[in-house]
PDB file of C-alpha atoms in Angstrom:
ATOM      1  CA  ASP D   1      64.394 -46.744  58.222  1.00 96.00           C
ATOM      2  CA  ILE D   2      62.957 -44.604  55.427  1.00 97.00           C
ATOM      3  CA  VAL D   3      59.254 -45.332  55.067  1.00 98.00           C
ATOM      4  CA  LEU D   4      57.703 -44.969  51.617  1.00 98.00           C
ATOM      5  CA  THR D   5      53.947 -44.428  51.560  1.00 98.00           C
ATOM      6  CA  GLN D   6      52.174 -45.020  48.280  1.00 98.00           C
ATOM      7  CA  SER D   7      48.752 -43.688  47.384  1.00 94.00           C
ATOM      8  CA  PRO D   8      46.163 -44.546  46.473  1.00 97.00           C
ATOM      9  CA  ALA D   9      46.201 -48.218  47.426  1.00 97.00           C
ATOM     10  CA  THR D  10      44.021 -48.996  44.418  1.00 98.00           C
ATOM     11  CA  LEU D  11      43.376 -47.003  41.270  1.00 97.00           C
ATOM     12  CA  SER D  12      40.438 -48.027  39.080  1.00 97.00           C
ATOM     13  CA  LEU D  13      40.764 -46.724  35.540  1.00 96.00           C
ATOM     14  CA  SER D  14      39.934 -47.614  31.954  1.00 96.00           C
ATOM     15  CA  PRO D  15      42.304 -48.222  29.032  1.00 96.00           C
ATOM     16  CA  GLY D  16      43.335 -44.931  27.481  1.00 96.00           C
ATOM     17  CA  GLU D  17      43.039 -42.992  30.737  1.00 97.00           C
ATOM     18  CA  ARG D  18      45.895 -41.295  32.548  1.00 98.00           C
ATOM     19  CA  ALA D  19      47.192 -42.847  35.768  1.00 98.00           C
ATOM     20  CA  THR D  20      48.913 -40.801  38.468  1.00 98.00           C
ATOM     21  CA  LEU D  21      50.558 -42.694  41.335  1.00 98.00           C
ATOM     22  CA  SER D  22      52.147 -41.103  44.372  1.00 98.00           C
ATOM     23  CA  CYS D  23      55.050 -42.116  46.625  1.00 98.00           C
ATOM     24  CA  ARG D  24      55.921 -40.084  49.707  1.00 98.00           C
ATOM     25  CA  ALA D  25      59.111 -40.644  51.726  1.00 98.00           C
ATOM     26  CA  SER D  26      59.403 -40.160  55.498  1.00 98.00           C
ATOM     27  CA  GLN D  27      62.595 -38.148  54.896  1.00 97.00           C
ATOM     28  CA  SER D  28      64.331 -36.752  51.859  1.00 97.00           C
ATOM     29  CA  VAL D  29      65.702 -39.331  49.428  1.00 97.00           C
ATOM     30  CA  ASN D  30      67.015 -36.670  47.044  1.00 95.00           C
ATOM     31  CA  ARG D  31      66.133 -38.129  43.615  1.00 96.00           C
ATOM     32  CA  TYR D  32      67.162 -41.674  44.520  1.00 96.00           C
ATOM     33  CA  LEU D  33      63.818 -43.296  43.862  1.00 97.00           C
ATOM     34  CA  ALA D  34      62.728 -46.012  41.451  1.00 98.00           C
ATOM     35  CA  TRP D  35      59.422 -47.414  40.265  1.00 98.00           C
ATOM     36  CA  TYR D  36      58.678 -51.070  39.489  1.00 98.00           C
ATOM     37  CA  GLN D  37      55.762 -52.861  37.884  1.00 98.00           C
ATOM     38  CA  GLN D  38      54.699 -56.314  39.061  1.00 98.00           C
ATOM     39  CA  LYS D  39      52.103 -58.564  37.451  1.00 97.00           C
ATOM     40  CA  PRO D  40      50.636 -61.634  39.193  1.00 95.00           C
ATOM     41  CA  GLY D  41      53.063 -64.531  39.344  1.00 95.00           C
ATOM     42  CA  GLN D  42      55.914 -62.467  37.929  1.00 97.00           C
ATOM     43  CA  PRO D  43      58.911 -60.681  39.431  1.00 98.00           C
ATOM     44  CA  PRO D  44      58.995 -56.894  39.489  1.00 98.00           C
ATOM     45  CA  ARG D  45      60.274 -54.979  36.473  1.00 98.00           C
ATOM     46  CA  LEU D  46      62.289 -51.776  36.789  1.00 98.00           C
ATOM     47  CA  LEU D  47      60.490 -48.897  35.057  1.00 98.00           C
ATOM     48  CA  ILE D  48      62.017 -45.651  36.298  1.00 98.00           C
ATOM     49  CA  TYR D  49      65.226 -44.959  38.220  1.00 97.00           C
ATOM     50  CA  ASP D  50      66.536 -41.864  39.961  1.00 96.00           C
ATOM     51  CA  ALA D  51      63.060 -40.330  39.860  1.00 97.00           C
ATOM     52  CA  SER D  52      62.731 -39.639  36.146  1.00 97.00           C
ATOM     53  CA  ASN D  53      64.952 -41.898  34.033  1.00 97.00           C
ATOM     54  CA  ARG D  54      63.244 -44.655  32.075  1.00 98.00           C
ATOM     55  CA  ALA D  55      64.942 -48.035  32.264  1.00 97.00           C
ATOM     56  CA  THR D  56      65.947 -49.844  29.086  1.00 95.00           C
ATOM     57  CA  GLY D  57      62.979 -50.820  26.925  1.00 96.00           C
ATOM     58  CA  ILE D  58      60.343 -48.970  28.942  1.00 98.00           C
ATOM     59  CA  PRO D  59      57.737 -47.212  26.775  1.00 97.00           C
ATOM     60  CA  ALA D  60      57.557 -43.420  26.748  1.00 98.00           C
ATOM     61  CA  ARG D  61      54.044 -43.446  28.240  1.00 98.00           C
ATOM     62  CA  PHE D  62      55.719 -44.095  31.613  1.00 98.00           C
ATOM     63  CA  SER D  63      57.245 -41.031  33.228  1.00 98.00           C
ATOM     64  CA  GLY D  64      58.454 -40.157  36.695  1.00 98.00           C
ATOM     65  CA  SER D  65      58.918 -36.889  38.537  1.00 98.00           C
ATOM     66  CA  GLY D  66      59.686 -35.499  41.947  1.00 98.00           C
ATOM     67  CA  SER D  67      62.502 -35.011  44.413  1.00 97.00           C
ATOM     68  CA  GLY D  68      63.004 -34.859  48.156  1.00 97.00           C
ATOM     69  CA  THR D  69      59.980 -36.550  49.680  1.00 98.00           C
ATOM     70  CA  ASP D  70      57.285 -36.455  46.981  1.00 98.00           C
ATOM     71  CA  PHE D  71      57.328 -38.469  43.790  1.00 98.00           C
ATOM     72  CA  THR D  72      54.894 -39.288  41.020  1.00 98.00           C
ATOM     73  CA  LEU D  73      54.667 -42.026  38.413  1.00 98.00           C
ATOM     74  CA  THR D  74      52.480 -41.111  35.464  1.00 98.00           C
ATOM     75  CA  ILE D  75      51.181 -43.464  32.804  1.00 98.00           C
ATOM     76  CA  SER D  76      49.933 -41.144  30.096  1.00 97.00           C
ATOM     77  CA  SER D  77      47.470 -43.500  28.413  1.00 96.00           C
ATOM     78  CA  LEU D  78      46.843 -46.892  29.980  1.00 97.00           C
ATOM     79  CA  GLU D  79      47.286 -49.974  27.829  1.00 97.00           C
ATOM     80  CA  SER D  80      45.756 -53.323  28.812  1.00 96.00           C
ATOM     81  CA  GLU D  81      49.193 -54.669  29.837  1.00 96.00           C
ATOM     82  CA  ASP D  82      49.693 -51.800  32.309  1.00 97.00           C
ATOM     83  CA  PHE D  83      47.144 -53.109  34.804  1.00 94.00           C
ATOM     84  CA  ALA D  84      49.396 -54.320  37.592  1.00 97.00           C
ATOM     85  CA  VAL D  85      50.846 -53.375  40.979  1.00 98.00           C
ATOM     86  CA  TYR D  86      53.433 -50.599  41.116  1.00 98.00           C
ATOM     87  CA  TYR D  87      56.078 -50.178  43.817  1.00 98.00           C
ATOM     88  CA  CYS D  88      58.481 -47.375  44.596  1.00 98.00           C
ATOM     89  CA  GLN D  89      61.908 -48.013  46.156  1.00 98.00           C
ATOM     90  CA  GLN D  90      64.579 -45.722  47.613  1.00 97.00           C
ATOM     91  CA  ARG D  91      68.332 -46.057  47.382  1.00 96.00           C
ATOM     92  CA  SER D  92      69.172 -43.146  49.663  1.00 95.00           C
ATOM     93  CA  ASN D  93      70.017 -45.108  52.796  1.00 95.00           C
ATOM     94  CA  TRP D  94      70.116 -48.568  54.369  1.00 94.00           C
ATOM     95  CA  PRO D  95      68.046 -50.541  54.510  1.00 96.00           C
ATOM     96  CA  LEU D  96      66.763 -50.197  50.968  1.00 97.00           C
ATOM     97  CA  THR D  97      62.997 -49.933  51.309  1.00 98.00           C
ATOM     98  CA  PHE D  98      59.921 -50.292  49.128  1.00 98.00           C
ATOM     99  CA  GLY D  99      56.517 -48.693  49.304  1.00 98.00           C
ATOM    100  CA  GLY D 100      53.449 -50.790  49.972  1.00 97.00           C
ATOM    101  CA  GLY D 101      52.306 -50.683  46.358  1.00 98.00           C
ATOM    102  CA  THR D 102      49.484 -49.235  44.266  1.00 98.00           C
ATOM    103  CA  LYS D 103      47.260 -51.610  42.333  1.00 98.00           C
ATOM    104  CA  VAL D 104      46.070 -50.234  39.009  1.00 98.00           C
ATOM    105  CA  GLU D 105      42.944 -52.147  38.059  1.00 96.00           C
ATOM    106  CA  ILE D 106      40.436 -51.985  35.263  1.00 90.00           C
TER     107      ILE D 106
ATOM    108  CA  GLU Q   1      70.169 -61.517  28.063  1.00 94.00           C
ATOM    109  CA  VAL Q   2      70.590 -61.840  31.813  1.00 96.00           C
ATOM    110  CA  GLN Q   3      68.977 -64.927  33.329  1.00 97.00           C
ATOM    111  CA  LEU Q   4      68.654 -65.671  37.021  1.00 98.00           C
ATOM    112  CA  VAL Q   5      67.267 -69.043  38.131  1.00 98.00           C
ATOM    113  CA  GLU Q   6      66.527 -69.661  41.795  1.00 97.00           C
ATOM    114  CA  SER Q   7      66.120 -73.053  43.416  1.00 97.00           C
ATOM    115  CA  GLY Q   8      66.033 -74.639  46.840  1.00 97.00           C
ATOM    116  CA  GLY Q   9      62.743 -73.393  48.250  1.00 97.00           C
ATOM    117  CA  GLY Q  10      60.356 -75.635  50.119  1.00 97.00           C
ATOM    118  CA  LEU Q  11      58.530 -76.362  53.356  1.00 98.00           C
ATOM    119  CA  VAL Q  12      60.543 -76.157  56.563  1.00 98.00           C
ATOM    120  CA  LYS Q  13      59.619 -76.171  60.247  1.00 97.00           C
ATOM    121  CA  PRO Q  14      60.241 -73.151  62.487  1.00 97.00           C
ATOM    122  CA  GLY Q  15      63.836 -73.206  63.659  1.00 97.00           C
ATOM    123  CA  GLY Q  16      64.921 -75.096  60.560  1.00 98.00           C
ATOM    124  CA  SER Q  17      67.353 -74.215  57.797  1.00 98.00           C
ATOM    125  CA  LEU Q  18      67.322 -73.981  54.039  1.00 98.00           C
ATOM    126  CA  ARG Q  19      69.789 -73.019  51.338  1.00 98.00           C
ATOM    127  CA  LEU Q  20      68.618 -71.162  48.261  1.00 98.00           C
ATOM    128  CA  SER Q  21      70.660 -70.990  45.078  1.00 98.00           C
ATOM    129  CA  CYS Q  22      70.610 -68.549  42.192  1.00 98.00           C
ATOM    130  CA  ALA Q  23      72.365 -69.466  38.956  1.00 98.00           C
ATOM    131  CA  ALA Q  24      73.202 -66.471  36.784  1.00 98.00           C
ATOM    132  CA  SER Q  25      74.057 -66.166  33.110  1.00 96.00           C
ATOM    133  CA  GLY Q  26      74.382 -63.414  30.543  1.00 96.00           C
ATOM    134  CA  LEU Q  27      76.301 -61.009  32.761  1.00 95.00           C
ATOM    135  CA  THR Q  28      79.828 -60.463  34.055  1.00 94.00           C
ATOM    136  CA  PHE Q  29      78.984 -62.177  37.311  1.00 96.00           C
ATOM    137  CA  ARG Q  30      82.224 -61.461  39.153  1.00 95.00           C
ATOM    138  CA  HIS Q  31      81.535 -57.699  38.901  1.00 95.00           C
ATOM    139  CA  ALA Q  32      77.904 -57.872  40.027  1.00 95.00           C
ATOM    140  CA  TRP Q  33      76.569 -57.240  43.505  1.00 96.00           C
ATOM    141  CA  MET Q  34      74.030 -60.012  43.949  1.00 97.00           C
ATOM    142  CA  THR Q  35      70.956 -59.390  46.049  1.00 97.00           C
ATOM    143  CA  TRP Q  36      67.921 -61.115  47.514  1.00 98.00           C
ATOM    144  CA  VAL Q  37      64.454 -59.617  47.868  1.00 98.00           C
ATOM    145  CA  ARG Q  38      61.484 -61.400  49.408  1.00 98.00           C
ATOM    146  CA  GLN Q  39      57.740 -61.062  49.216  1.00 98.00           C
ATOM    147  CA  ALA Q  40      55.370 -62.498  51.801  1.00 97.00           C
ATOM    148  CA  PRO Q  41      52.138 -63.950  50.356  1.00 96.00           C
ATOM    149  CA  GLY Q  42      49.912 -61.116  49.136  1.00 94.00           C
ATOM    150  CA  LYS Q  43      52.313 -58.497  50.527  1.00 96.00           C
ATOM    151  CA  GLY Q  44      54.909 -56.045  49.297  1.00 96.00           C
ATOM    152  CA  LEU Q  45      58.627 -56.334  48.627  1.00 98.00           C
ATOM    153  CA  GLU Q  46      61.388 -56.435  51.232  1.00 98.00           C
ATOM    154  CA  TRP Q  47      65.132 -56.175  50.593  1.00 98.00           C
ATOM    155  CA  VAL Q  48      66.839 -59.081  52.347  1.00 98.00           C
ATOM    156  CA  GLY Q  49      70.517 -58.514  51.651  1.00 97.00           C
ATOM    157  CA  HIS Q  50      73.394 -58.526  49.196  1.00 97.00           C
ATOM    158  CA  VAL Q  51      76.884 -59.769  48.612  1.00 97.00           C
ATOM    159  CA  LYS Q  52      79.276 -57.341  46.979  1.00 96.00           C
ATOM    160  CA  SER Q  53      81.546 -58.282  44.131  1.00 96.00           C
ATOM    161  CA  LYS Q  54      85.015 -59.368  45.234  1.00 95.00           C
ATOM    162  CA  PRO Q  55      86.646 -56.253  43.660  1.00 94.00           C
ATOM    163  CA  ASP Q  56      84.310 -54.200  45.881  1.00 94.00           C
ATOM    164  CA  GLY Q  57      85.198 -56.196  48.988  1.00 94.00           C
ATOM    165  CA  GLY Q  58      82.990 -59.283  48.714  1.00 95.00           C
ATOM    166  CA  THR Q  59      81.157 -58.545  51.961  1.00 96.00           C
ATOM    167  CA  ALA Q  60      77.496 -59.164  52.707  1.00 96.00           C
ATOM    168  CA  ASP Q  61      74.899 -57.038  54.454  1.00 96.00           C
ATOM    169  CA  PHE Q  62      71.350 -57.733  55.551  1.00 97.00           C
ATOM    170  CA  THR Q  63      68.157 -56.154  56.708  1.00 97.00           C
ATOM    171  CA  ALA Q  64      67.808 -56.128  60.516  1.00 96.00           C
ATOM    172  CA  PRO Q  65      65.111 -58.865  60.865  1.00 97.00           C
ATOM    173  CA  VAL Q  66      67.411 -61.480  59.302  1.00 97.00           C
ATOM    174  CA  LYS Q  67      70.833 -60.409  60.598  1.00 97.00           C
ATOM    175  CA  GLY Q  68      72.537 -63.248  62.409  1.00 96.00           C
ATOM    176  CA  ARG Q  69      70.199 -65.819  60.854  1.00 97.00           C
ATOM    177  CA  PHE Q  70      70.828 -65.466  57.092  1.00 98.00           C
ATOM    178  CA  THR Q  71      74.109 -65.512  55.202  1.00 98.00           C
ATOM    179  CA  ILE Q  72      74.874 -64.863  51.546  1.00 97.00           C
ATOM    180  CA  PHE Q  73      77.890 -66.177  49.713  1.00 94.00           C
ATOM    181  CA  ARG Q  74      78.941 -66.418  46.113  1.00 97.00           C
ATOM    182  CA  ASP Q  75      80.864 -68.758  43.858  1.00 97.00           C
ATOM    183  CA  ASP Q  76      82.250 -66.784  40.959  1.00 97.00           C
ATOM    184  CA  SER Q  77      83.575 -69.965  39.330  1.00 96.00           C
ATOM    185  CA  THR Q  78      80.010 -71.195  38.765  1.00 97.00           C
ATOM    186  CA  ASN Q  79      78.189 -67.833  38.607  1.00 97.00           C
ATOM    187  CA  THR Q  80      76.046 -68.827  41.559  1.00 98.00           C
ATOM    188  CA  VAL Q  81      74.930 -66.958  44.661  1.00 98.00           C
ATOM    189  CA  PHE Q  82      73.537 -68.666  47.727  1.00 98.00           C
ATOM    190  CA  LEU Q  83      71.234 -67.534  50.513  1.00 98.00           C
ATOM    191  CA  GLN Q  84      71.570 -69.648  53.654  1.00 98.00           C
ATOM    192  CA  LEU Q  85      68.520 -69.322  55.884  1.00 98.00           C
ATOM    193  CA  SER Q  86      68.809 -70.521  59.489  1.00 98.00           C
ATOM    194  CA  ASN Q  87      66.622 -70.412  62.601  1.00 97.00           C
ATOM    195  CA  LEU Q  88      63.657 -69.779  60.327  1.00 98.00           C
ATOM    196  CA  LYS Q  89      60.514 -68.125  61.623  1.00 98.00           C
ATOM    197  CA  THR Q  90      56.980 -68.210  60.263  1.00 97.00           C
ATOM    198  CA  GLU Q  91      57.362 -64.576  59.211  1.00 97.00           C
ATOM    199  CA  ASP Q  92      60.152 -65.616  56.815  1.00 98.00           C
ATOM    200  CA  THR Q  93      57.545 -67.296  54.610  1.00 98.00           C
ATOM    201  CA  GLY Q  94      57.423 -65.886  51.107  1.00 98.00           C
ATOM    202  CA  VAL Q  95      58.842 -65.869  47.621  1.00 98.00           C
ATOM    203  CA  TYR Q  96      62.562 -65.168  47.567  1.00 98.00           C
ATOM    204  CA  TYR Q  97      63.862 -63.390  44.476  1.00 98.00           C
ATOM    205  CA  CYS Q  98      67.457 -63.191  43.365  1.00 98.00           C
ATOM    206  CA  ALA Q  99      68.193 -59.873  41.652  1.00 98.00           C
ATOM    207  CA  THR Q 100      71.155 -57.969  40.296  1.00 97.00           C
ATOM    208  CA  SER Q 101      72.037 -54.564  41.638  1.00 94.00           C
ATOM    209  CA  PHE Q 102      71.766 -51.583  39.321  1.00 92.00           C
ATOM    210  CA  PHE Q 103      73.949 -48.552  39.943  1.00 91.00           C
ATOM    211  CA  PRO Q 104      72.759 -45.648  37.756  1.00 90.00           C
ATOM    212  CA  PRO Q 105      75.337 -44.046  35.453  1.00 88.00           C
ATOM    213  CA  ARG Q 106      77.872 -41.919  37.335  1.00 87.00           C
ATOM    214  CA  ALA Q 107      76.500 -43.109  40.688  1.00 87.00           C
ATOM    215  CA  LEU Q 108      78.762 -44.298  43.485  1.00 87.00           C
ATOM    216  CA  ARG Q 109      78.707 -48.056  44.086  1.00 86.00           C
ATOM    217  CA  THR Q 110      76.916 -47.845  47.412  1.00 88.00           C
ATOM    218  CA  PHE Q 111      73.129 -47.804  47.140  1.00 90.00           C
ATOM    219  CA  TYR Q 112      71.319 -49.400  44.241  1.00 92.00           C
ATOM    220  CA  PHE Q 113      68.155 -50.405  42.485  1.00 95.00           C
ATOM    221  CA  PHE Q 114      67.314 -53.849  41.079  1.00 96.00           C
ATOM    222  CA  ASP Q 115      67.333 -54.410  37.350  1.00 95.00           C
ATOM    223  CA  ASN Q 116      67.283 -58.165  36.622  1.00 96.00           C
ATOM    224  CA  TRP Q 117      65.154 -60.571  38.624  1.00 98.00           C
ATOM    225  CA  GLY Q 118      64.687 -64.305  38.782  1.00 98.00           C
ATOM    226  CA  GLN Q 119      61.257 -65.926  38.885  1.00 97.00           C
ATOM    227  CA  GLY Q 120      61.561 -66.568  42.614  1.00 97.00           C
ATOM    228  CA  THR Q 121      61.449 -69.605  44.866  1.00 98.00           C
ATOM    229  CA  LEU Q 122      58.842 -70.133  47.581  1.00 98.00           C
ATOM    230  CA  VAL Q 123      59.895 -70.706  51.176  1.00 98.00           C
ATOM    231  CA  THR Q 124      57.175 -71.834  53.563  1.00 98.00           C
ATOM    232  CA  VAL Q 125      57.946 -71.938  57.280  1.00 98.00           C
ATOM    233  CA  SER Q 126      55.255 -73.860  59.115  1.00 97.00           C
ATOM    234  CA  SER Q 127      54.889 -76.580  61.689  1.00 95.00           C
TER     235      SER Q 127
END
């Protein structure tokens, strides 16, 4: 199985700051990586797919980059609604796998 | 707008069975690969399995820990997908989400992401 390791586990920032989240794969996933946001009591929401493409309705402050084994999700200027847990997920091979998550907290 | 509504969760003893349902609307259901993802309490996300659309073969596949114990089937006449859980273990406890598969533009219909999600239904396996 492809293991996705997210870092840091927790990111403590203030509104208006820049957030940089990392996802590292145990083997190359090409660019077949997505990012999701999950708030307490809610299902995940697709933010970025295939490393750098924003999903429908996602604000431009969210951007993704990377390829191979190293990926980054950047939130350029944190809004209050962005404090949540973020997961990466690969679609390079079965089983589809998720990272362990990064919590972005105030 | 796509809506997915899960039901059927509850408390079940180890070794027991449960059937989850997911009613879908707002999409061309017969063309969608329908999937299930679970989340143990306070933990991360785990892909459980999917059922392909009938034009793509209609077959199901699962993650290794549930193979042989879980089945997925679909009823395109009612836009509903079902997850049958059998021989349940305590480690199966969690929220089970129904989700639709998302194949990026120009991508082959093999591996996918998840674009629409239900609110989830809680399954608790405990004696």
